[in-house]
Amino acid sequence: MQDQLPTQLYTTIDSGTRNGTRAPFAVDVQRAERNDGHYDNSGIFLAQSYLRYQGEKFNARFDANCYLHILDKIDSHDIARVRYPSLSDDEAILSDLSQIRKPTLVVGVPTDGLYPPSEQIFLS
């Protein structure tokens, strides 16, 4: 594809310069040296390289299975479970919430799928 680009455009994309002057919106491309000592001319954008590096660091530090387990626990958490078998779910939650003696603030997000606005209003 690079062979099909006009020389001036290719120069701008490749080096970020045109006639020795840096183009205002030039994109820097990183050239990678291959194992055989040659350079890979396909190039990747510096931003791509940075994001790849940060992603690899994140994957090395955190285990995705741990996050899935935590998310499962958060999604299935129920403060009224097993505490009040004779009460309905709403009554059990109200009973638990009525024990809170400190001022609280309920902050809601209209697009929240886990706690829709109707439940946020109920909690407040």
JSON list of C-alpha atoms in Angstrom, two decimals:
[
{"chain": "A", "resi": 1, "resn": "MET", "atom": "CA", "xyz": [0.00, 0.00, 0.00]},
{"chain": "A", "resi": 2, "resn": "GLN", "atom": "CA", "xyz": [2.85, 2.40, 0.75]},
{"chain": "A", "resi": 3, "resn": "ASP", "atom": "CA", "xyz": [4.03, 2.03, -2.86]},
{"chain": "A", "resi": 4, "resn": "GLN", "atom": "CA", "xyz": [0.68, 3.39, -4.02]},
{"chain": "A", "resi": 5, "resn": "LEU", "atom": "CA", "xyz": [0.91, 6.55, -1.90]},
{"chain": "A", "resi": 6, "resn": "PRO", "atom": "CA", "xyz": [2.23, 9.75, -3.45]},
{"chain": "A", "resi": 7, "resn": "THR", "atom": "CA", "xyz": [5.87, 10.33, -2.45]},
{"chain": "A", "resi": 8, "resn": "GLN", "atom": "CA", "xyz": [5.08, 13.58, -0.62]},
{"chain": "A", "resi": 9, "resn": "LEU", "atom": "CA", "xyz": [2.33, 11.93, 1.47]},
{"chain": "A", "resi": 10, "resn": "TYR", "atom": "CA", "xyz": [4.51, 8.92, 2.22]},
{"chain": "A", "resi": 11, "resn": "THR", "atom": "CA", "xyz": [7.32, 11.22, 3.36]},
{"chain": "A", "resi": 12, "resn": "THR", "atom": "CA", "xyz": [4.91, 13.11, 5.63]},
{"chain": "A", "resi": 13, "resn": "ILE", "atom": "CA", "xyz": [3.58, 9.93, 7.21]},
{"chain": "A", "resi": 14, "resn": "ASP", "atom": "CA", "xyz": [6.98, 8.27, 7.47]},
{"chain": "A", "resi": 15, "resn": "SER", "atom": "CA", "xyz": [9.20, 11.02, 8.82]},
{"chain": "A", "resi": 16, "resn": "GLY", "atom": "CA", "xyz": [6.78, 13.75, 9.80]},
{"chain": "A", "resi": 17, "resn": "THR", "atom": "CA", "xyz": [8.61, 16.26, 7.61]},
{"chain": "A", "resi": 18, "resn": "ARG", "atom": "CA", "xyz": [7.94, 17.91, 4.32]},
{"chain": "A", "resi": 19, "resn": "ASN", "atom": "CA", "xyz": [10.80, 19.71, 2.63]},
{"chain": "A", "resi": 20, "resn": "GLY", "atom": "CA", "xyz": [12.73, 19.72, 5.91]},
{"chain": "A", "resi": 21, "resn": "THR", "atom": "CA", "xyz": [9.86, 21.26, 7.93]},
{"chain": "A", "resi": 22, "resn": "ARG", "atom": "CA", "xyz": [7.81, 19.23, 10.40]},
{"chain": "A", "resi": 23, "resn": "ALA", "atom": "CA", "xyz": [4.22, 18.88, 9.29]},
{"chain": "A", "resi": 24, "resn": "PRO", "atom": "CA", "xyz": [1.71, 20.24, 11.84]},
{"chain": "A", "resi": 25, "resn": "PHE", "atom": "CA", "xyz": [-0.13, 16.95, 12.27]},
{"chain": "A", "resi": 26, "resn": "ALA", "atom": "CA", "xyz": [2.66, 14.50, 11.51]},
{"chain": "A", "resi": 27, "resn": "VAL", "atom": "CA", "xyz": [2.41, 10.97, 12.82]},
{"chain": "A", "resi": 28, "resn": "ASP", "atom": "CA", "xyz": [5.58, 9.39, 14.16]},
{"chain": "A", "resi": 29, "resn": "VAL", "atom": "CA", "xyz": [6.24, 5.83, 13.09]},
{"chain": "A", "resi": 30, "resn": "GLN", "atom": "CA", "xyz": [8.54, 3.52, 14.98]},
{"chain": "A", "resi": 31, "resn": "ARG", "atom": "CA", "xyz": [10.83, 1.26, 12.98]},
{"chain": "A", "resi": 32, "resn": "ALA", "atom": "CA", "xyz": [11.58, -2.05, 14.66]},
{"chain": "A", "resi": 33, "resn": "GLU", "atom": "CA", "xyz": [14.79, -3.98, 14.16]},
{"chain": "A", "resi": 34, "resn": "ARG", "atom": "CA", "xyz": [14.16, -7.64, 13.43]},
{"chain": "A", "resi": 35, "resn": "ASN", "atom": "CA", "xyz": [16.21, -10.51, 14.85]},
{"chain": "A", "resi": 36, "resn": "ASP", "atom": "CA", "xyz": [18.15, -10.86, 11.60]},
{"chain": "A", "resi": 37, "resn": "GLY", "atom": "CA", "xyz": [19.56, -7.32, 11.87]},
{"chain": "A", "resi": 38, "resn": "HIS", "atom": "CA", "xyz": [17.29, -5.81, 9.22]},
{"chain": "A", "resi": 39, "resn": "TYR", "atom": "CA", "xyz": [14.61, -3.24, 9.91]},
{"chain": "A", "resi": 40, "resn": "ASP", "atom": "CA", "xyz": [10.92, -3.95, 9.63]},
{"chain": "A", "resi": 41, "resn": "ASN", "atom": "CA", "xyz": [9.62, -1.25, 7.30]},
{"chain": "A", "resi": 42, "resn": "SER", "atom": "CA", "xyz": [5.96, -1.86, 8.06]},
{"chain": "A", "resi": 43, "resn": "GLY", "atom": "CA", "xyz": [6.34, 0.31, 11.18]},
{"chain": "A", "resi": 44, "resn": "ILE", "atom": "CA", "xyz": [3.86, 0.82, 13.98]},
{"chain": "A", "resi": 45, "resn": "PHE", "atom": "CA", "xyz": [2.71, 4.13, 15.35]},
{"chain": "A", "resi": 46, "resn": "LEU", "atom": "CA", "xyz": [4.40, 5.22, 18.57]},
{"chain": "A", "resi": 47, "resn": "ALA", "atom": "CA", "xyz": [1.01, 5.40, 20.28]},
{"chain": "A", "resi": 48, "resn": "GLN", "atom": "CA", "xyz": [0.36, 1.77, 19.30]},
{"chain": "A", "resi": 49, "resn": "SER", "atom": "CA", "xyz": [3.73, 0.76, 20.67]},
{"chain": "A", "resi": 50, "resn": "TYR", "atom": "CA", "xyz": [3.02, 2.56, 23.96]},
{"chain": "A", "resi": 51, "resn": "LEU", "atom": "CA", "xyz": [-0.42, 0.98, 24.34]},
{"chain": "A", "resi": 52, "resn": "ARG", "atom": "CA", "xyz": [0.97, -2.47, 23.55]},
{"chain": "A", "resi": 53, "resn": "TYR", "atom": "CA", "xyz": [3.70, -2.02, 26.15]},
{"chain": "A", "resi": 54, "resn": "GLN", "atom": "CA", "xyz": [1.23, -0.84, 28.82]},
{"chain": "A", "resi": 55, "resn": "GLY", "atom": "CA", "xyz": [-1.11, -3.74, 28.00]},
{"chain": "A", "resi": 56, "resn": "GLU", "atom": "CA", "xyz": [1.70, -6.26, 28.37]},
{"chain": "A", "resi": 57, "resn": "LYS", "atom": "CA", "xyz": [2.68, -4.72, 31.73]},
{"chain": "A", "resi": 58, "resn": "PHE", "atom": "CA", "xyz": [-0.93, -4.90, 32.91]},
{"chain": "A", "resi": 59, "resn": "ASN", "atom": "CA", "xyz": [-1.29, -8.54, 31.82]},
{"chain": "A", "resi": 60, "resn": "ALA", "atom": "CA", "xyz": [1.93, -9.45, 33.61]},
{"chain": "A", "resi": 61, "resn": "ARG", "atom": "CA", "xyz": [0.76, -7.89, 36.89]},
{"chain": "A", "resi": 62, "resn": "PHE", "atom": "CA", "xyz": [-2.88, -8.97, 37.06]},
{"chain": "A", "resi": 63, "resn": "ASP", "atom": "CA", "xyz": [-4.61, -12.29, 36.54]},
{"chain": "A", "resi": 64, "resn": "ALA", "atom": "CA", "xyz": [-7.84, -11.94, 34.55]},
{"chain": "A", "resi": 65, "resn": "ASN", "atom": "CA", "xyz": [-9.37, -14.90, 36.43]},
{"chain": "A", "resi": 66, "resn": "CYS", "atom": "CA", "xyz": [-9.08, -12.96, 39.70]},
{"chain": "A", "resi": 67, "resn": "TYR", "atom": "CA", "xyz": [-11.02, -10.07, 38.18]},
{"chain": "A", "resi": 68, "resn": "LEU", "atom": "CA", "xyz": [-13.71, -12.43, 36.89]},
{"chain": "A", "resi": 69, "resn": "HIS", "atom": "CA", "xyz": [-14.02, -13.97, 40.36]},
{"chain": "A", "resi": 70, "resn": "ILE", "atom": "CA", "xyz": [-14.26, -10.55, 42.03]},
{"chain": "A", "resi": 71, "resn": "LEU", "atom": "CA", "xyz": [-16.85, -9.36, 39.50]},
{"chain": "A", "resi": 72, "resn": "ASP", "atom": "CA", "xyz": [-18.92, -12.49, 40.13]},
{"chain": "A", "resi": 73, "resn": "LYS", "atom": "CA", "xyz": [-18.83, -11.83, 43.88]},
{"chain": "A", "resi": 74, "resn": "ILE", "atom": "CA", "xyz": [-19.79, -8.18, 43.41]},
{"chain": "A", "resi": 75, "resn": "ASP", "atom": "CA", "xyz": [-22.64, -9.05, 41.03]},
{"chain": "A", "resi": 76, "resn": "SER", "atom": "CA", "xyz": [-24.08, -11.70, 43.35]},
{"chain": "A", "resi": 77, "resn": "HIS", "atom": "CA", "xyz": [-23.65, -9.80, 46.64]},
{"chain": "A", "resi": 78, "resn": "ASP", "atom": "CA", "xyz": [-26.91, -9.42, 48.53]},
{"chain": "A", "resi": 79, "resn": "ILE", "atom": "CA", "xyz": [-26.92, -7.79, 51.97]},
{"chain": "A", "resi": 80, "resn": "ALA", "atom": "CA", "xyz": [-30.29, -9.32, 52.83]},
{"chain": "A", "resi": 81, "resn": "ARG", "atom": "CA", "xyz": [-29.55, -12.89, 51.78]},
{"chain": "A", "resi": 82, "resn": "VAL", "atom": "CA", "xyz": [-30.29, -15.44, 54.54]},
{"chain": "A", "resi": 83, "resn": "ARG", "atom": "CA", "xyz": [-30.63, -12.74, 57.22]},
{"chain": "A", "resi": 84, "resn": "TYR", "atom": "CA", "xyz": [-34.39, -12.37, 57.07]},
{"chain": "A", "resi": 85, "resn": "PRO", "atom": "CA", "xyz": [-36.00, -15.53, 55.63]},
{"chain": "A", "resi": 86, "resn": "SER", "atom": "CA", "xyz": [-39.51, -14.42, 56.60]},
{"chain": "A", "resi": 87, "resn": "LEU", "atom": "CA", "xyz": [-39.32, -11.01, 54.88]},
{"chain": "A", "resi": 88, "resn": "SER", "atom": "CA", "xyz": [-39.60, -10.14, 51.21]},
{"chain": "A", "resi": 89, "resn": "ASP", "atom": "CA", "xyz": [-36.44, -8.95, 49.46]},
{"chain": "A", "resi": 90, "resn": "ASP", "atom": "CA", "xyz": [-37.48, -5.29, 49.61]},
{"chain": "A", "resi": 91, "resn": "GLU", "atom": "CA", "xyz": [-38.44, -5.54, 53.30]},
{"chain": "A", "resi": 92, "resn": "ALA", "atom": "CA", "xyz": [-35.16, -7.26, 54.14]},
{"chain": "A", "resi": 93, "resn": "ILE", "atom": "CA", "xyz": [-33.13, -4.59, 52.36]},
{"chain": "A", "resi": 94, "resn": "LEU", "atom": "CA", "xyz": [-35.10, -1.81, 54.07]},
{"chain": "A", "resi": 95, "resn": "SER", "atom": "CA", "xyz": [-34.48, -3.49, 57.42]},
{"chain": "A", "resi": 96, "resn": "ASP", "atom": "CA", "xyz": [-30.73, -3.62, 56.74]},
{"chain": "A", "resi": 97, "resn": "LEU", "atom": "CA", "xyz": [-30.55, -0.07, 55.44]},
{"chain": "A", "resi": 98, "resn": "SER", "atom": "CA", "xyz": [-32.53, 1.27, 58.42]},
{"chain": "A", "resi": 99, "resn": "GLN", "atom": "CA", "xyz": [-29.66, 0.19, 60.69]},
{"chain": "A", "resi": 100, "resn": "ILE", "atom": "CA", "xyz": [-27.27, 2.67, 59.06]},
{"chain": "A", "resi": 101, "resn": "ARG", "atom": "CA", "xyz": [-26.89, 5.63, 61.42]},
{"chain": "A", "resi": 102, "resn": "LYS", "atom": "CA", "xyz": [-24.43, 7.76, 59.46]},
{"chain": "A", "resi": 103, "resn": "PRO", "atom": "CA", "xyz": [-25.39, 10.17, 56.66]},
{"chain": "A", "resi": 104, "resn": "THR", "atom": "CA", "xyz": [-25.11, 8.49, 53.27]},
{"chain": "A", "resi": 105, "resn": "LEU", "atom": "CA", "xyz": [-25.01, 9.67, 49.69]},
{"chain": "A", "resi": 106, "resn": "VAL", "atom": "CA", "xyz": [-26.38, 7.64, 46.81]},
{"chain": "A", "resi": 107, "resn": "VAL", "atom": "CA", "xyz": [-24.82, 8.61, 43.50]},
{"chain": "A", "resi": 108, "resn": "GLY", "atom": "CA", "xyz": [-26.46, 7.16, 40.43]},
{"chain": "A", "resi": 109, "resn": "VAL", "atom": "CA", "xyz": [-25.56, 6.85, 36.79]},
{"chain": "A", "resi": 110, "resn": "PRO", "atom": "CA", "xyz": [-28.51, 6.58, 34.39]},
{"chain": "A", "resi": 111, "resn": "THR", "atom": "CA", "xyz": [-26.71, 4.04, 32.20]},
{"chain": "A", "resi": 112, "resn": "ASP", "atom": "CA", "xyz": [-25.70, 1.76, 35.10]},
{"chain": "A", "resi": 113, "resn": "GLY", "atom": "CA", "xyz": [-26.79, -1.77, 34.23]},
{"chain": "A", "resi": 114, "resn": "LEU", "atom": "CA", "xyz": [-26.07, -3.30, 37.63]},
{"chain": "A", "resi": 115, "resn": "TYR", "atom": "CA", "xyz": [-28.03, -0.74, 39.67]},
{"chain": "A", "resi": 116, "resn": "PRO", "atom": "CA", "xyz": [-30.65, 0.88, 37.42]},
{"chain": "A", "resi": 117, "resn": "PRO", "atom": "CA", "xyz": [-32.06, 4.30, 38.37]},
{"chain": "A", "resi": 118, "resn": "SER", "atom": "CA", "xyz": [-35.14, 2.72, 39.97]},
{"chain": "A", "resi": 119, "resn": "GLU", "atom": "CA", "xyz": [-32.94, 0.84, 42.47]},
{"chain": "A", "resi": 120, "resn": "GLN", "atom": "CA", "xyz": [-30.82, 3.92, 43.09]},
{"chain": "A", "resi": 121, "resn": "ILE", "atom": "CA", "xyz": [-33.97, 5.87, 43.98]},
{"chain": "A", "resi": 122, "resn": "PHE", "atom": "CA", "xyz": [-35.07, 3.00, 46.24]},
{"chain": "A", "resi": 123, "resn": "LEU", "atom": "CA", "xyz": [-31.71, 3.08, 48.05]},
{"chain": "A", "resi": 124, "resn": "SER", "atom": "CA", "xyz": [-31.89, 6.84, 48.61]}
]
